[in-house]
Coordinates of C-alpha atoms and ligand atoms in Angstrom, one line a residue:
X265 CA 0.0 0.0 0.0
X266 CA 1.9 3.8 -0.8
X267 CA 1.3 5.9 1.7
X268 CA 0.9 9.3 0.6
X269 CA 0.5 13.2 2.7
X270 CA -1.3 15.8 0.7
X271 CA -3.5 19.0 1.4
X272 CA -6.4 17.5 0.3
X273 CA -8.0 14.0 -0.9
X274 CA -10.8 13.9 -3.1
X275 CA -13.2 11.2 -3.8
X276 CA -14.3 10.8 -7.0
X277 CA -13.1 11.7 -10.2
X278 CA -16.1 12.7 -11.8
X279 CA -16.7 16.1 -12.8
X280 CA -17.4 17.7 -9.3
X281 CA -14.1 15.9 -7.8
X282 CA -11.9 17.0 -10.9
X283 CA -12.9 20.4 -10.7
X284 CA -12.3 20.6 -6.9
X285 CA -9.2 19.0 -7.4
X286 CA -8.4 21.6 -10.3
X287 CA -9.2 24.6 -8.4
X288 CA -7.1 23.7 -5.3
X289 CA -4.2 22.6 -7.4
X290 CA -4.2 26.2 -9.1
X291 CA -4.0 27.8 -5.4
X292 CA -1.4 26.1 -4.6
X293 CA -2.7 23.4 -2.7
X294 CA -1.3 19.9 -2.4
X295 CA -4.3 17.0 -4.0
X296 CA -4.8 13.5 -4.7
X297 CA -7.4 12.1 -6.4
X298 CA -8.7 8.7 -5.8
X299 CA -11.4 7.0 -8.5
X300 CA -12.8 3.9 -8.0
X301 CA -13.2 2.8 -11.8
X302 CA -10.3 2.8 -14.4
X303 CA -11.6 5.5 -16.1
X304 CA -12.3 9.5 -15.2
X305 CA -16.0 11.1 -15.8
X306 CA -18.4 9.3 -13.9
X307 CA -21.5 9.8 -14.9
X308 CA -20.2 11.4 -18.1
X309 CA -18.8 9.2 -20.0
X310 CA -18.1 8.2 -24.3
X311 CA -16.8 5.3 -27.0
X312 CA -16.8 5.1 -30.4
X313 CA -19.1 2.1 -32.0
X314 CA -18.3 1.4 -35.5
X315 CA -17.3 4.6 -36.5
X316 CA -20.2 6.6 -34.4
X317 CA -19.2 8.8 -31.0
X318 CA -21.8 7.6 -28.5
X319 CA -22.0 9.4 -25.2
X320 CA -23.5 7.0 -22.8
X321 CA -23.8 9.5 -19.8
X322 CA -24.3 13.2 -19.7
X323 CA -24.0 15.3 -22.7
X324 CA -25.8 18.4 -23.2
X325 CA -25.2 22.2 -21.9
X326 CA -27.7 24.7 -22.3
X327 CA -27.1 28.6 -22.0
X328 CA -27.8 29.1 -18.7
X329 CA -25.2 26.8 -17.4
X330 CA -22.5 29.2 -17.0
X331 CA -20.1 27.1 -14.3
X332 CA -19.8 24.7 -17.0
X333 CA -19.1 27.4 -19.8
X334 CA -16.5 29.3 -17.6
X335 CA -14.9 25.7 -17.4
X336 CA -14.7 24.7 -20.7
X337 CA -13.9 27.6 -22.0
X338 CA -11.1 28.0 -19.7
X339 CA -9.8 24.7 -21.0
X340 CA -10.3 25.9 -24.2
X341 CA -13.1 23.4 -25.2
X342 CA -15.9 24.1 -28.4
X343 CA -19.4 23.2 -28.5
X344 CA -21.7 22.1 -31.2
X345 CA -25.4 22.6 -31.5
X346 CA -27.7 19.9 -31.6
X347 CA -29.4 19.3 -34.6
X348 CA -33.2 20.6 -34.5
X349 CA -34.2 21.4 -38.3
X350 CA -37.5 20.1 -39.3
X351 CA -40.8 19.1 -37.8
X352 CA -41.2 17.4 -34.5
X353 CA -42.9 14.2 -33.8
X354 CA -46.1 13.8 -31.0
X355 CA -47.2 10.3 -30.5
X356 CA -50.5 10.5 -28.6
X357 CA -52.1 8.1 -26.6
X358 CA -54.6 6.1 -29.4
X359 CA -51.3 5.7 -31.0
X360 CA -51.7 8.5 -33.8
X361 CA -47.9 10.0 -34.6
X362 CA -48.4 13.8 -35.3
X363 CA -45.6 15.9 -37.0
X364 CA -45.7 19.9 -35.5
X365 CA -43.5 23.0 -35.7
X366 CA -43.1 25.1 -32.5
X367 CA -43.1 24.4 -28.7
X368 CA -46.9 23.6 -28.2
X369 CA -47.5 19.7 -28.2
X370 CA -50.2 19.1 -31.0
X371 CA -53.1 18.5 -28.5
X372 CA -56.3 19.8 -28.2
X373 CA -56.4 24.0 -27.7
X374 CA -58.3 23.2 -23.9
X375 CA -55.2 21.4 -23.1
X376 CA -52.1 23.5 -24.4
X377 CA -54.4 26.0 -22.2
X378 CA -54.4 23.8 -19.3
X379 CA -50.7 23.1 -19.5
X380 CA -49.5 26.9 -20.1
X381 CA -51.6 26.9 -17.2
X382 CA -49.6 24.6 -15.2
X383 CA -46.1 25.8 -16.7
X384 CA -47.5 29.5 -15.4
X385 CA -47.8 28.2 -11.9
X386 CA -44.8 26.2 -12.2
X387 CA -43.2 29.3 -13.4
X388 CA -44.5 31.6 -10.4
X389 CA -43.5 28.6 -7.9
X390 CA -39.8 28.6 -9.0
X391 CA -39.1 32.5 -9.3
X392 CA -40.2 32.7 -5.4
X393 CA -37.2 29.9 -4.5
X394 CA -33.7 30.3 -4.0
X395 CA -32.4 27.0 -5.5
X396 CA -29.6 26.4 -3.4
X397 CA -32.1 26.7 -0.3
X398 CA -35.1 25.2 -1.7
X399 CA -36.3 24.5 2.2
X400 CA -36.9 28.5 2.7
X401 CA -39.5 28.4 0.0
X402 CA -42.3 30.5 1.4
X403 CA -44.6 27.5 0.7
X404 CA -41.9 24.8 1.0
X405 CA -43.5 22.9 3.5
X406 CA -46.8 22.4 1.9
X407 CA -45.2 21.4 -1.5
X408 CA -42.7 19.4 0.4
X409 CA -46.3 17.2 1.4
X410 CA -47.7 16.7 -1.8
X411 CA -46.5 14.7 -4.2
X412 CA -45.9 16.4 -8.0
X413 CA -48.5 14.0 -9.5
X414 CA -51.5 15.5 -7.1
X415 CA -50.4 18.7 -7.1
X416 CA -50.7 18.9 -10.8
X417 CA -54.1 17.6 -10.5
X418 CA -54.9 19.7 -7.8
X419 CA -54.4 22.4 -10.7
X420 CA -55.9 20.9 -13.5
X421 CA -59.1 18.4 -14.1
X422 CA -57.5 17.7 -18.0
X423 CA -55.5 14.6 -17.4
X424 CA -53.3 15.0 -20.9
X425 CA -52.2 18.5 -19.3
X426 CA -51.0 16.8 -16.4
X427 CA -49.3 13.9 -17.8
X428 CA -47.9 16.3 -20.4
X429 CA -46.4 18.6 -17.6
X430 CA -45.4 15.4 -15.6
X431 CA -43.4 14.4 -18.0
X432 CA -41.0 17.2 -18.5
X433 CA -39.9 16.6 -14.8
X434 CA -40.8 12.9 -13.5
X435 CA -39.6 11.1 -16.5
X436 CA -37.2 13.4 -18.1
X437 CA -35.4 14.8 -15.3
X438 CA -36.1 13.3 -12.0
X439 CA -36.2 9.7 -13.9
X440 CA -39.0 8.9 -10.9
X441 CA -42.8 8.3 -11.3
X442 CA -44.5 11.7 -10.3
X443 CA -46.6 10.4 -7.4
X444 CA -42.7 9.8 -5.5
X445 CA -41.3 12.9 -5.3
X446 CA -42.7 16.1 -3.6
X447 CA -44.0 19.3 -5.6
X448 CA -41.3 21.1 -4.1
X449 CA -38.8 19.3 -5.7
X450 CA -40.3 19.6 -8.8
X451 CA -40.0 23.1 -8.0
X452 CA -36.2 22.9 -7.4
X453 CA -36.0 21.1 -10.1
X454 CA -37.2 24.3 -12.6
X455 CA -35.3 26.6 -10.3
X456 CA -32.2 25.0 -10.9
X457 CA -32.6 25.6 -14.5
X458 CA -34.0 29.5 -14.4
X459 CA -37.5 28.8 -14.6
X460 CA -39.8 26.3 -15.7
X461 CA -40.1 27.4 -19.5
X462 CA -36.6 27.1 -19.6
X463 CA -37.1 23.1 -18.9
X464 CA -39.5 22.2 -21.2
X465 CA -38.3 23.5 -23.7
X466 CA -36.0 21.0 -25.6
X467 CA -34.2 24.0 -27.4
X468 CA -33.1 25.7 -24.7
X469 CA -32.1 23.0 -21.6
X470 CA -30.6 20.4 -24.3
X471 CA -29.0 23.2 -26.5
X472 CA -25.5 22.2 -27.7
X473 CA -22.8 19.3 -26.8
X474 CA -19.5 19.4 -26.1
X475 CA -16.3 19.0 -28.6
X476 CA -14.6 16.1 -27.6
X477 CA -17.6 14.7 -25.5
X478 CA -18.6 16.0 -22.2
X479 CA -16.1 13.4 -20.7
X480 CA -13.6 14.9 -22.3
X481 CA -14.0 17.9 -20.1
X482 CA -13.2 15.4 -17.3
X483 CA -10.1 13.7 -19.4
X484 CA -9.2 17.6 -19.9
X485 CA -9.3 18.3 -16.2
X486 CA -7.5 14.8 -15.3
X487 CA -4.7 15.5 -17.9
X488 CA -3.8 18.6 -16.2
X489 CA -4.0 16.9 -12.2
X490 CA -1.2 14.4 -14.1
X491 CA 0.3 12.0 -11.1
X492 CA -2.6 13.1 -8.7
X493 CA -5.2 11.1 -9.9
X494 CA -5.1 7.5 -8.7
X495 CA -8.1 5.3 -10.7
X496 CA -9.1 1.8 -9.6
X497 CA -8.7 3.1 -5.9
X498 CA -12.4 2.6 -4.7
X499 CA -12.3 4.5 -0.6
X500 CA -14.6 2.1 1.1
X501 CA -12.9 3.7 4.7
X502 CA -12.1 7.2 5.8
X503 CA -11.0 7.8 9.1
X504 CA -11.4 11.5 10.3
X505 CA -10.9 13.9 13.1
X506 CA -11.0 17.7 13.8
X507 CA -7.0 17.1 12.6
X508 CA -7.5 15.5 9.4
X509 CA -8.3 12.7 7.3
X510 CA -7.1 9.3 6.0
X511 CA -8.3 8.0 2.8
X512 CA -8.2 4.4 2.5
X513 CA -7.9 3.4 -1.5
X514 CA -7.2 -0.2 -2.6
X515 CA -3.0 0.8 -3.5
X516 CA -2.9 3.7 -2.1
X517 CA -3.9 5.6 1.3
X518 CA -3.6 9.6 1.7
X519 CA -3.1 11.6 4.4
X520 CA -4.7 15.2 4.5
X521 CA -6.4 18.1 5.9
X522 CA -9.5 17.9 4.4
X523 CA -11.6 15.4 2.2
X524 CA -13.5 16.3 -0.7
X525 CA -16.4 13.6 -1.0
X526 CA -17.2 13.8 -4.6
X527 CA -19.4 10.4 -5.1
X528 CA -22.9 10.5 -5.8
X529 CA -25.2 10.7 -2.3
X530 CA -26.8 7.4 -2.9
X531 CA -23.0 5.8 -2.3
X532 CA -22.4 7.8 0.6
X533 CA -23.1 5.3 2.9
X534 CA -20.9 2.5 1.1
X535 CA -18.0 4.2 2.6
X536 CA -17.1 3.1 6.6
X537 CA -16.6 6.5 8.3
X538 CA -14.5 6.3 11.4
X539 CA -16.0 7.8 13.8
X540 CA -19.1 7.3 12.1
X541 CA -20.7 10.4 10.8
X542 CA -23.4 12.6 13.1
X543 CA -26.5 10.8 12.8
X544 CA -28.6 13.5 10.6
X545 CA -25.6 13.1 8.0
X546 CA -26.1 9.3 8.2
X547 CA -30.4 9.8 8.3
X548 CA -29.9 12.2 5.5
X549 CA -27.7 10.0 3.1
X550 CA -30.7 7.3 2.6
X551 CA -33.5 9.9 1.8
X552 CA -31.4 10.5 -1.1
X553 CA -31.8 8.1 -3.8
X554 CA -31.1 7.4 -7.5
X555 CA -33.9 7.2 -10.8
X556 CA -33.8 5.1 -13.2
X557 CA -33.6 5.7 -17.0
X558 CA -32.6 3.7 -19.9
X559 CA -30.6 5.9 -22.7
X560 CA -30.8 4.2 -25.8
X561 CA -28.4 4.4 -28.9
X562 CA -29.4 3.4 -32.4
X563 CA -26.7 4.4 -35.0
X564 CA -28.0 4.7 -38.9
X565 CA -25.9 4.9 -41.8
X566 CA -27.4 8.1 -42.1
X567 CA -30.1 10.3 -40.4
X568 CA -32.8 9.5 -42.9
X569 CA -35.4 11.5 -40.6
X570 CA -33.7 14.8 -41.9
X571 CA -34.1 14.0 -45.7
X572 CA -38.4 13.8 -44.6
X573 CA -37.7 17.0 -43.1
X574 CA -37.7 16.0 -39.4
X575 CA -35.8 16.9 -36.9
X576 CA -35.4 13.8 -35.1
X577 CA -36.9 14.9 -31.7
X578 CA -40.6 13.0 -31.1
X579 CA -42.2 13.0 -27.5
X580 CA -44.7 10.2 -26.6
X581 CA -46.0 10.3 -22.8
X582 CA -47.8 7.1 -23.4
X583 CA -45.3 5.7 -25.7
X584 CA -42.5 3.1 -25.5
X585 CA -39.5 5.7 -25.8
X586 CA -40.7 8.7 -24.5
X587 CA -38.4 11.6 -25.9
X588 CA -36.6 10.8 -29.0
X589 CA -34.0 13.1 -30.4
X590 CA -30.9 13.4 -33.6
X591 CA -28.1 12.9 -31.2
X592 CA -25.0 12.7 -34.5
X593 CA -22.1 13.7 -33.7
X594 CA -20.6 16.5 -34.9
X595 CA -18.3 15.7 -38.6
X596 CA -19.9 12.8 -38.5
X597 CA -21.9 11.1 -41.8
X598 CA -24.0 8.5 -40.0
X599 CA -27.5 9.2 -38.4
X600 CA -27.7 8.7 -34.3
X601 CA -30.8 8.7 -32.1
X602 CA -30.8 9.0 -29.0
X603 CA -34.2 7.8 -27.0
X604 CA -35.1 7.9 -23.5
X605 CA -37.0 5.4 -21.3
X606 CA -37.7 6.3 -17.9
X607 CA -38.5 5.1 -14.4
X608 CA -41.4 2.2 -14.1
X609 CA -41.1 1.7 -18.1
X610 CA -37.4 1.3 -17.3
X611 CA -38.0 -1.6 -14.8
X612 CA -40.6 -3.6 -17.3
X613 CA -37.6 -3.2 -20.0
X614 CA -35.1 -4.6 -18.1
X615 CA -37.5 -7.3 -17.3
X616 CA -37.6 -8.5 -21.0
X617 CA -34.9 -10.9 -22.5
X618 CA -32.7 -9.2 -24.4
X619 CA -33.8 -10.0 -27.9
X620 CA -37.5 -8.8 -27.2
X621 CA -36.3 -5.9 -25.1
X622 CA -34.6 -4.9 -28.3
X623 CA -37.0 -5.4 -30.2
X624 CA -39.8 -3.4 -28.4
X625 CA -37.5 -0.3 -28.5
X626 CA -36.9 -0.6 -32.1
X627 CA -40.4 -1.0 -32.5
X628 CA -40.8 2.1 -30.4
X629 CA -38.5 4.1 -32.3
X630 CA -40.0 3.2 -35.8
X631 CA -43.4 4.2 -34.1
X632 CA -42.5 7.3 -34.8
X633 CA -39.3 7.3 -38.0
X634 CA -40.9 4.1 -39.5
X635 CA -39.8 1.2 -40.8
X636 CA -36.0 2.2 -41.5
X637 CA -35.4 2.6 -37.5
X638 CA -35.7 -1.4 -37.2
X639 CA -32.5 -2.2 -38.3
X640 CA -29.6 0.4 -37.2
X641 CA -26.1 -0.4 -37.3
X642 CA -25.7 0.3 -33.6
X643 CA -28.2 -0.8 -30.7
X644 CA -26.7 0.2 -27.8
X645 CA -28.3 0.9 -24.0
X646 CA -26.5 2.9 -21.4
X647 CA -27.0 0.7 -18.0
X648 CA -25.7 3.0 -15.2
X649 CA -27.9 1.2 -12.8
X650 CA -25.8 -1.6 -13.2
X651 CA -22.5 0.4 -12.7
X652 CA -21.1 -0.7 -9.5
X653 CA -20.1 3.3 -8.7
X654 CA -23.8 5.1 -9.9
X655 CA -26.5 2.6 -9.5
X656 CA -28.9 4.4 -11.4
X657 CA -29.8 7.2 -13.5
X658 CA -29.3 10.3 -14.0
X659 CA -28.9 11.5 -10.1
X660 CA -30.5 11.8 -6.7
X661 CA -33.2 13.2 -5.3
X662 CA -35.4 13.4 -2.1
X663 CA -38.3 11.8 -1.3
X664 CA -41.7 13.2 -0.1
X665 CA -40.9 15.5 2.6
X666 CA -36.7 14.8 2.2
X667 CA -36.0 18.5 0.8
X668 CA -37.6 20.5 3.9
X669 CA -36.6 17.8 6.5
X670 CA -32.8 16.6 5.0
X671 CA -31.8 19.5 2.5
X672 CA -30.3 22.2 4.8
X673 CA -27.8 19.7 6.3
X674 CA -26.6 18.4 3.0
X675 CA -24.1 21.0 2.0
X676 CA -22.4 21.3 5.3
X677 CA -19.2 19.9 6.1
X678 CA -18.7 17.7 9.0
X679 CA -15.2 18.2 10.2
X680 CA -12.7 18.0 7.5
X681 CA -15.5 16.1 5.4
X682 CA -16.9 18.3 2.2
X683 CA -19.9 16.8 -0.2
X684 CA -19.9 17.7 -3.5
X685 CA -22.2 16.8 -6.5
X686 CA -24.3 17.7 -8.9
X687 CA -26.8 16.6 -6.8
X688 CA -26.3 18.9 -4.1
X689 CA -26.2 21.7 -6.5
X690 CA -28.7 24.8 -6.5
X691 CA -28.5 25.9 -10.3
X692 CA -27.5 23.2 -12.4
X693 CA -29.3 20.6 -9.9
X694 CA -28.3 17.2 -11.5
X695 CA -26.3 18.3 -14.6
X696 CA -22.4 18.4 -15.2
X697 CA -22.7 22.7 -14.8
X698 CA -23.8 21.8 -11.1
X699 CA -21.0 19.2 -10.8
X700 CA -18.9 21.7 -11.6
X701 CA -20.3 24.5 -9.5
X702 CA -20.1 22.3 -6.2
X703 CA -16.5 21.5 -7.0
X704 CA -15.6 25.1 -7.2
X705 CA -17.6 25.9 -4.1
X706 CA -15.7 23.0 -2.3
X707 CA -12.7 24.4 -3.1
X708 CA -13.0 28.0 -2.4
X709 CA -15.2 27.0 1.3
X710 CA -11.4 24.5 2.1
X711 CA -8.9 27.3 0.9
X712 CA -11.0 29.6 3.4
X713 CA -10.1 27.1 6.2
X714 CA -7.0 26.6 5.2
X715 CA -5.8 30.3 4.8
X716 CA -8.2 31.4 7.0
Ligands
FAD281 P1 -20.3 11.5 -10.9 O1 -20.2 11.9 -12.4 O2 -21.2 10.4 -10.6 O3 -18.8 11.2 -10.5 C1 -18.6 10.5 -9.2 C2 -17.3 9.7 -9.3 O4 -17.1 9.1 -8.0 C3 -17.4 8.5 -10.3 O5 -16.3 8.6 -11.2 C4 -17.4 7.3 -9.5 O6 -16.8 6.2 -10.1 C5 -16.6 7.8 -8.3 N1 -16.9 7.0 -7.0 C6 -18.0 6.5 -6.5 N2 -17.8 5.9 -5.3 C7 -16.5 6.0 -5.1 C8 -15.7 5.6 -4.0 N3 -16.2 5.0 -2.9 N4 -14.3 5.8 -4.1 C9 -13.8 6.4 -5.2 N5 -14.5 6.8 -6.2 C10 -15.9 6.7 -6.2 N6 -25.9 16.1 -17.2 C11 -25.9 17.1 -18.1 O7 -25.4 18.3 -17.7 N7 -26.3 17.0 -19.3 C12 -26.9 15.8 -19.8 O8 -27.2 15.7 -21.0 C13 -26.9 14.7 -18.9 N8 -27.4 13.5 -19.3 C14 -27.2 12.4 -18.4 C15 -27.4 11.1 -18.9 C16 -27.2 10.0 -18.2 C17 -27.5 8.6 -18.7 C18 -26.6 10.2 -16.9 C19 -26.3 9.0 -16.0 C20 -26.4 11.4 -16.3 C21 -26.7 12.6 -17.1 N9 -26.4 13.9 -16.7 C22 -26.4 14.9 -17.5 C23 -26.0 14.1 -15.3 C24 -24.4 14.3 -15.1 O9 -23.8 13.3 -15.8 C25 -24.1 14.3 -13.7 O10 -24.8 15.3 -13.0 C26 -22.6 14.5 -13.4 O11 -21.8 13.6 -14.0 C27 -22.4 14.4 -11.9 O12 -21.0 14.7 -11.6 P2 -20.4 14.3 -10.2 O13 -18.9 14.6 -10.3 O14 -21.2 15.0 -9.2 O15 -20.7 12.8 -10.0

């Protein structure tokens, strides 16, 4: 085992951990990093498949998402806009696929009223909250009660209007039915991204990708740490004190002043903490837990959607994949879709064998392309809930009640001990520009102590 001493040990090398690690290094401070998997990125994360860049993990940056920005372009990293020429796709409930220009669904004028309805309130809801202290919402405690699902119909009798609305937040974003997660966090969850418009619509929150892949940004970071990051060095112990830490990796141990615990919150609790942490910490850690969401890759040899002037992006509450959108790479002459299955659809999926499980989502996919979707050159379905070091997808959240009783303990440090993660993030809650955002706040809150 090599025994090492350094300022500061951080745990994780995903994009929160890298960016702490980053930061400190540039002030001067001593870092190691320890990773349990033999890679960087975490939940970010790429390869190419015959020829086609897939990004199995997070990808997208939208405008608003200025920690990310500053990073990259720091680094001096490009983007690339998604591709969104062309009619839309709406597969409605009897089954009927409807192309449609614009932001409104194609549904019936009562219920694009009754959701601009709900989006309004939605809206009004998120503008009152301070996302990194969603708990001091003047109303926090009665949203924290009810769950999204009800309070939606407590707004609305048009069912459509609900599911539609549900949608943008349970299974695209949260990655959890509606009826298990509290109104407030669906709240937080619009905060977190400027407002609720901003959210729902496609253009805006899932804007451009990055040059290079967004785990390149981490392979960036990691490149410039050098020596200091140690991969396949899983820390299933840390000892602490008011002194210090130890770090307990599988080669190697560090020695330091403070810890930077950069692992999603749902693996908190797979690391032994001696002394064990204050009992709100350890409460705290299993309130917050993981979604579920399949992201599925079928590569074409080329995007034949754009030639029948579509853009690529269909939306289907009732339907097999949900969201569908044209997720090529940039330079690159084949056709990639990228489709989304979320939460309870997610679990009957990974039910099936694999053979009919393909075959449903193709089926799914050529609901809405046709026939020519059956048969791409690539099938390929990102599986972080299998992943030993995420166990789900695409982050944490609270359950009912969890945000007003848990969230104003989870960004403080206990002792030498620091959380970060885009899942402890105010803006950018759940996406890389959060990840980042906590890594830089980790670092400036430890060079405080340290100088201080
Ligand atoms: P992580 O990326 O999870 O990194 C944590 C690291 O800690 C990992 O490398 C892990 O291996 C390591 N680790 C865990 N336990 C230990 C241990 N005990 N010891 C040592 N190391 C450990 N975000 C966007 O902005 N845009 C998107 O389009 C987007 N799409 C997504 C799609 C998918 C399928 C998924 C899964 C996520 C997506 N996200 C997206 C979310 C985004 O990827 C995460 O918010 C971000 O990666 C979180 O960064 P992090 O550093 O906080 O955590």
């Amino acid at each position: 085992m090599k025994q090492i001493e350094r300022d500061v040990v951080i745990i994780g090398a995903g994009p929160s951990g890298l960016t702490a690690a980053y930061e400190l290094k540039k002030c001067g401070k001593t870092v190691a990093v320890l990773e349990a998997r033999d890679r960087v990125g975490g939940r970010t994360w790429s390869e190419e498949m015959e020829g086609a860049t897939i990004e199995i993990g997070g990808q997208w940056i939208s405008p608003d998402q200025t920690g990310l920005y500053s990073l990259i372009n720091e680094l001096g990293i490009e983007t690339f806009e998604r591709y969104k020429e062309g009619k839309s796709l709406y597969r409605t409930a009897e089954g009927e696929t409807i192309a449609y220009d614009g932001e409104d669904f194609p549904v019936a004028p009562s219920t694009v009223a009754e959701m601009n309805k709900l989006i309004e309130v939605m809206n009004g809801l998120a503008a009152q909250m301070d996302p990194d202290k969603p708990w001091e919402h003047p109303q926090a405690e009665e949203l924290d009660m009810i769950s999204f699902h009800h309070f939606l119909r407590e707004h609305s009798s048009d069912e459509l209007a609900c599911d539609n609305v549900g949608l943008f937040i349970a299974g695209g974003m949260l990655t959890k039915p509606a009826h298990t997660f509290s109104a407030l966090q669906a709240v937080l969850m619009a905060s977190s991204a400027g407002t609720f418009d901003n959210l729902v619509d496609e253009d805006f929150i899932l804007d451009r990708r990055i040059v290079g892949t967004m785990q390149g940004v981490s392979k960036t970071v990691a490149e410039r740490l050098g020596d200091d990051v140690y991969l396949e060095n899983p820390v299933l112990k840390l000892e602490w004190s008011q002194d210090g830490v130890i770090a307990h990796g599988a080669t190697v141990s560090v020695k330091a002043k403070k810890a930077v615990i950069a692992v999603p919150p749902n693996l908190y609790s797979r690391i032994s903490y001696v002394p064990a942490l204050p009992r709100k910490q350890l409460v705290t850690h299993q309130h917050q837990s993981m979604g579920l969401v399949i992201k599925v890759h079928a590569v074409y040899e080329t995007p034949f959607w754009r030639e029948a002037g579509l853009s690529g992006t269909c939306f289907g509450p009732n339907a097999v994949v949900q969201e569908l959108y044209d997720n090529t790479y940039t330079g690159e002459s084949t056709g990639t879709l990228v489709g989304f299955i979320s939460d309870v659809d997610a679990d009957a999926m990974w039910e099936l064998d694999e053979a009919e499980r393909k075959s449903q989502i193709l089926q799914g996919i050529a609901d809405f392309l046709g026939a020519k979707a059956l048969d791409p050159k690539v099938f390929y379905l990102s599986d972080f809930a299998a992943e030993e070091w995420t166990r789900g997808a695409y982050a944490t959240s609270y359950d009912l009640g969890g945000l007003t009783r848990f969230g104003s303990v989870q960004n403080d440090n206990v002792g030498p001990l620091y959380f970060s993660s885009s899942d402890l993030a105010g803006e950018g809650y759940q996406h890389v520009d959060g990840a980042v955002r906590m890594g830089r706040r980790s670092a400036a809150r430890i060079i405080a102590k340290l100088e201080g």
